[in-house]
């Protein structure tokens, strides 16, 4: 019995040292090859979309964390200012207490700005607040000067 083999059959390609991938591609029939050609761009599109979504989500989380760190730092400073306000009042140093009160009000305004920024980033994404807004606070014009 004689077996006729094509010069491009997978066994002849293997004997010639052609790689496994080339043999697999050659052995594919036309419908799976067309499926591969159609599925590859779709898979690439979804992969790129996922990467973009992941990067946006990560940037949003980083911004929220940055805002939260500043908020917690200011909350700690506010607690200290309130303590000193009460201490100055108990000593009878009312001018110093007024200075501490003004400082607490200033911190309250800054905390409100940070809260607004946090809510904006949470609702609309990382692009809602830029880095400049994170490093500087809104200037408040009706602020009382601190007295020492």
PDB file of C-alpha atoms in Angstrom:
ATOM      1  CA  UNK A   1       0.000   0.000   0.000  1.00  0.00           C
ATOM      2  CA  UNK A   2       1.360   3.361  -1.044  1.00  0.00           C
ATOM      3  CA  UNK A   3       0.669   6.491   0.963  1.00  0.00           C
ATOM      4  CA  UNK A   4       0.812   9.682  -1.005  1.00  0.00           C
ATOM      5  CA  UNK A   5       1.891  12.667   0.961  1.00  0.00           C
ATOM      6  CA  UNK A   6       1.835  16.265  -0.008  1.00  0.00           C
ATOM      7  CA  UNK A   7       5.211  17.967   0.089  1.00  0.00           C
ATOM      8  CA  UNK A   8       3.567  20.495   2.462  1.00  0.00           C
ATOM      9  CA  UNK A   9       1.957  18.037   4.867  1.00  0.00           C
ATOM     10  CA  UNK A  10       2.569  18.516   8.570  1.00  0.00           C
ATOM     11  CA  UNK A  11       4.826  15.467   8.829  1.00  0.00           C
ATOM     12  CA  UNK A  12       6.994  16.645   5.939  1.00  0.00           C
ATOM     13  CA  UNK A  13       7.144  20.133   7.439  1.00  0.00           C
ATOM     14  CA  UNK A  14       8.198  18.638  10.771  1.00  0.00           C
ATOM     15  CA  UNK A  15      10.977  16.728   9.044  1.00  0.00           C
ATOM     16  CA  UNK A  16      12.158  19.942   7.429  1.00  0.00           C
ATOM     17  CA  UNK A  17      12.429  21.679  10.847  1.00  0.00           C
ATOM     18  CA  UNK A  18       9.532  24.079  10.480  1.00  0.00           C
ATOM     19  CA  UNK A  19       8.161  25.234  13.853  1.00  0.00           C
ATOM     20  CA  UNK A  20       5.065  23.923  15.552  1.00  0.00           C
ATOM     21  CA  UNK A  21       3.187  27.199  15.038  1.00  0.00           C
ATOM     22  CA  UNK A  22       3.783  27.133  11.290  1.00  0.00           C
ATOM     23  CA  UNK A  23       2.593  23.524  11.178  1.00  0.00           C
ATOM     24  CA  UNK A  24      -0.518  24.411  13.168  1.00  0.00           C
ATOM     25  CA  UNK A  25      -1.323  27.345  10.892  1.00  0.00           C
ATOM     26  CA  UNK A  26      -0.839  25.209   7.825  1.00  0.00           C
ATOM     27  CA  UNK A  27      -3.111  22.469   9.201  1.00  0.00           C
ATOM     28  CA  UNK A  28      -5.957  24.910   9.886  1.00  0.00           C
ATOM     29  CA  UNK A  29      -8.804  24.701   7.503  1.00  0.00           C
ATOM     30  CA  UNK A  30     -10.357  27.855   6.089  1.00  0.00           C
ATOM     31  CA  UNK A  31     -13.304  28.379   8.549  1.00  0.00           C
ATOM     32  CA  UNK A  32     -11.171  28.312  11.746  1.00  0.00           C
ATOM     33  CA  UNK A  33      -8.642  30.623  10.100  1.00  0.00           C
ATOM     34  CA  UNK A  34     -11.388  33.090   9.192  1.00  0.00           C
ATOM     35  CA  UNK A  35     -12.745  32.820  12.738  1.00  0.00           C
ATOM     36  CA  UNK A  36      -9.296  33.631  14.065  1.00  0.00           C
ATOM     37  CA  UNK A  37      -8.967  36.607  11.735  1.00  0.00           C
ATOM     38  CA  UNK A  38     -12.340  37.976  12.859  1.00  0.00           C
ATOM     39  CA  UNK A  39     -11.937  37.208  16.569  1.00  0.00           C
ATOM     40  CA  UNK A  40      -8.433  38.648  16.936  1.00  0.00           C
ATOM     41  CA  UNK A  41      -9.398  42.296  16.243  1.00  0.00           C
ATOM     42  CA  UNK A  42     -12.455  42.003  18.480  1.00  0.00           C
ATOM     43  CA  UNK A  43     -10.356  40.542  21.292  1.00  0.00           C
ATOM     44  CA  UNK A  44      -7.778  43.289  20.811  1.00  0.00           C
ATOM     45  CA  UNK A  45     -10.503  45.969  20.952  1.00  0.00           C
ATOM     46  CA  UNK A  46     -11.912  44.573  24.211  1.00  0.00           C
ATOM     47  CA  UNK A  47      -8.437  44.200  25.704  1.00  0.00           C
ATOM     48  CA  UNK A  48      -7.593  47.841  24.933  1.00  0.00           C
ATOM     49  CA  UNK A  49     -10.960  48.959  26.326  1.00  0.00           C
ATOM     50  CA  UNK A  50     -10.340  47.034  29.524  1.00  0.00           C
ATOM     51  CA  UNK A  51      -6.857  48.524  29.940  1.00  0.00           C
ATOM     52  CA  UNK A  52      -8.238  52.058  29.468  1.00  0.00           C
ATOM     53  CA  UNK A  53     -11.017  51.403  32.009  1.00  0.00           C
ATOM     54  CA  UNK A  54      -8.525  49.974  34.499  1.00  0.00           C
ATOM     55  CA  UNK A  55      -6.167  52.965  34.160  1.00  0.00           C
ATOM     56  CA  UNK A  56      -9.060  55.430  34.645  1.00  0.00           C
ATOM     57  CA  UNK A  57     -10.230  53.506  37.703  1.00  0.00           C
ATOM     58  CA  UNK A  58      -6.698  53.436  39.158  1.00  0.00           C
ATOM     59  CA  UNK A  59      -6.208  57.172  38.547  1.00  0.00           C
ATOM     60  CA  UNK A  60      -9.558  57.853  40.237  1.00  0.00           C
ATOM     61  CA  UNK A  61      -8.576  55.776  43.285  1.00  0.00           C
ATOM     62  CA  UNK A  62      -5.223  57.568  43.509  1.00  0.00           C
ATOM     63  CA  UNK A  63      -6.930  60.994  43.409  1.00  0.00           C
ATOM     64  CA  UNK A  64      -9.450  59.927  46.054  1.00  0.00           C
ATOM     65  CA  UNK A  65      -6.635  58.663  48.259  1.00  0.00           C
ATOM     66  CA  UNK A  66      -4.702  61.914  47.838  1.00  0.00           C
ATOM     67  CA  UNK A  67      -7.742  64.010  48.771  1.00  0.00           C
ATOM     68  CA  UNK A  68      -8.510  61.733  51.713  1.00  0.00           C
ATOM     69  CA  UNK A  69      -4.941  62.060  53.054  1.00  0.00           C
ATOM     70  CA  UNK A  70      -5.187  65.867  52.989  1.00  0.00           C
ATOM     71  CA  UNK A  71      -8.641  65.724  54.573  1.00  0.00           C
ATOM     72  CA  UNK A  72      -7.451  63.528  57.439  1.00  0.00           C
ATOM     73  CA  UNK A  73      -4.382  65.705  57.991  1.00  0.00           C
ATOM     74  CA  UNK A  74      -6.582  68.817  58.221  1.00  0.00           C
ATOM     75  CA  UNK A  75      -8.995  67.042  60.563  1.00  0.00           C
ATOM     76  CA  UNK A  76      -6.084  66.291  62.876  1.00  0.00           C
ATOM     77  CA  UNK A  77      -4.909  69.922  62.745  1.00  0.00           C
ATOM     78  CA  UNK A  78      -8.477  71.049  63.469  1.00  0.00           C
ATOM     79  CA  UNK A  79      -8.620  68.828  66.565  1.00  0.00           C
ATOM     80  CA  UNK A  80      -5.391  70.387  67.831  1.00  0.00           C
ATOM     81  CA  UNK A  81      -6.691  73.919  67.167  1.00  0.00           C
ATOM     82  CA  UNK A  82      -9.921  73.139  69.044  1.00  0.00           C
ATOM     83  CA  UNK A  83      -7.922  71.812  71.977  1.00  0.00           C
ATOM     84  CA  UNK A  84      -5.813  74.992  72.065  1.00  0.00           C
ATOM     85  CA  UNK A  85      -8.968  77.128  71.736  1.00  0.00           C
ATOM     86  CA  UNK A  86     -10.465  75.483  74.824  1.00  0.00           C
ATOM     87  CA  UNK A  87      -7.176  75.732  76.681  1.00  0.00           C
ATOM     88  CA  UNK A  88      -6.821  79.467  75.895  1.00  0.00           C
ATOM     89  CA  UNK A  89     -10.416  80.092  77.057  1.00  0.00           C
ATOM     90  CA  UNK A  90      -9.804  78.209  80.304  1.00  0.00           C
ATOM     91  CA  UNK A  91      -6.724  80.366  80.992  1.00  0.00           C
ATOM     92  CA  UNK A  92      -8.708  83.540  80.278  1.00  0.00           C
ATOM     93  CA  UNK A  93      -6.608  84.447  77.188  1.00  0.00           C
ATOM     94  CA  UNK A  94      -9.531  85.420  74.973  1.00  0.00           C
ATOM     95  CA  UNK A  95      -7.469  87.097  72.227  1.00  0.00           C
ATOM     96  CA  UNK A  96      -5.523  83.897  71.652  1.00  0.00           C
ATOM     97  CA  UNK A  97      -8.800  81.944  71.749  1.00  0.00           C
ATOM     98  CA  UNK A  98     -10.202  84.175  68.981  1.00  0.00           C
ATOM     99  CA  UNK A  99      -7.113  83.433  66.883  1.00  0.00           C
ATOM    100  CA  UNK A 100      -7.612  79.719  67.374  1.00  0.00           C
ATOM    101  CA  UNK A 101     -11.303  80.084  66.550  1.00  0.00           C
ATOM    102  CA  UNK A 102     -10.430  81.850  63.293  1.00  0.00           C
ATOM    103  CA  UNK A 103      -7.979  79.056  62.513  1.00  0.00           C
ATOM    104  CA  UNK A 104     -10.685  76.420  63.120  1.00  0.00           C
ATOM    105  CA  UNK A 105     -13.095  78.297  60.810  1.00  0.00           C
ATOM    106  CA  UNK A 106     -10.409  78.496  58.120  1.00  0.00           C
ATOM    107  CA  UNK A 107      -9.782  74.757  58.428  1.00  0.00           C
ATOM    108  CA  UNK A 108     -13.538  74.101  58.233  1.00  0.00           C
ATOM    109  CA  UNK A 109     -13.683  75.962  54.911  1.00  0.00           C
ATOM    110  CA  UNK A 110     -10.730  73.974  53.592  1.00  0.00           C
ATOM    111  CA  UNK A 111     -12.393  70.737  54.705  1.00  0.00           C
ATOM    112  CA  UNK A 112     -15.559  71.740  52.818  1.00  0.00           C
ATOM    113  CA  UNK A 113     -13.496  72.350  49.661  1.00  0.00           C
ATOM    114  CA  UNK A 114     -11.832  68.934  50.003  1.00  0.00           C
ATOM    115  CA  UNK A 115     -15.191  67.280  50.607  1.00  0.00           C
ATOM    116  CA  UNK A 116     -16.549  68.872  47.418  1.00  0.00           C
ATOM    117  CA  UNK A 117     -13.487  67.721  45.472  1.00  0.00           C
ATOM    118  CA  UNK A 118     -13.838  64.181  46.819  1.00  0.00           C
ATOM    119  CA  UNK A 119     -17.510  64.024  45.839  1.00  0.00           C
ATOM    120  CA  UNK A 120     -16.726  65.436  42.374  1.00  0.00           C
ATOM    121  CA  UNK A 121     -14.017  62.843  41.731  1.00  0.00           C
ATOM    122  CA  UNK A 122     -16.239  60.072  43.073  1.00  0.00           C
ATOM    123  CA  UNK A 123     -19.127  61.088  40.805  1.00  0.00           C
ATOM    124  CA  UNK A 124     -17.328  62.168  37.625  1.00  0.00           C
ATOM    125  CA  UNK A 125     -13.923  60.506  37.734  1.00  0.00           C
ATOM    126  CA  UNK A 126     -10.337  61.643  38.182  1.00  0.00           C
ATOM    127  CA  UNK A 127     -10.609  64.355  35.526  1.00  0.00           C
ATOM    128  CA  UNK A 128     -13.166  66.278  37.619  1.00  0.00           C
ATOM    129  CA  UNK A 129     -10.375  67.695  39.804  1.00  0.00           C
ATOM    130  CA  UNK A 130      -6.930  68.495  38.508  1.00  0.00           C
ATOM    131  CA  UNK A 131      -3.674  68.247  40.475  1.00  0.00           C
ATOM    132  CA  UNK A 132      -3.478  72.026  40.911  1.00  0.00           C
ATOM    133  CA  UNK A 133      -6.779  72.030  42.786  1.00  0.00           C
ATOM    134  CA  UNK A 134      -5.441  69.308  45.051  1.00  0.00           C
ATOM    135  CA  UNK A 135      -2.302  71.228  45.984  1.00  0.00           C
ATOM    136  CA  UNK A 136      -3.944  74.610  46.562  1.00  0.00           C
ATOM    137  CA  UNK A 137      -7.067  75.524  48.442  1.00  0.00           C
ATOM    138  CA  UNK A 138      -9.827  77.866  47.457  1.00  0.00           C
ATOM    139  CA  UNK A 139      -9.066  81.404  48.638  1.00  0.00           C
ATOM    140  CA  UNK A 140     -11.667  82.647  51.065  1.00  0.00           C
ATOM    141  CA  UNK A 141     -12.137  86.424  51.082  1.00  0.00           C
ATOM    142  CA  UNK A 142     -14.201  86.817  54.260  1.00  0.00           C
ATOM    143  CA  UNK A 143     -11.542  85.295  56.486  1.00  0.00           C
ATOM    144  CA  UNK A 144     -10.793  87.075  59.736  1.00  0.00           C
ATOM    145  CA  UNK A 145      -7.106  87.735  60.455  1.00  0.00           C
ATOM    146  CA  UNK A 146      -5.587  85.764  63.296  1.00  0.00           C
ATOM    147  CA  UNK A 147      -4.560  87.756  66.314  1.00  0.00           C
ATOM    148  CA  UNK A 148      -1.603  86.785  68.459  1.00  0.00           C
TER     149      UNK A 148
END
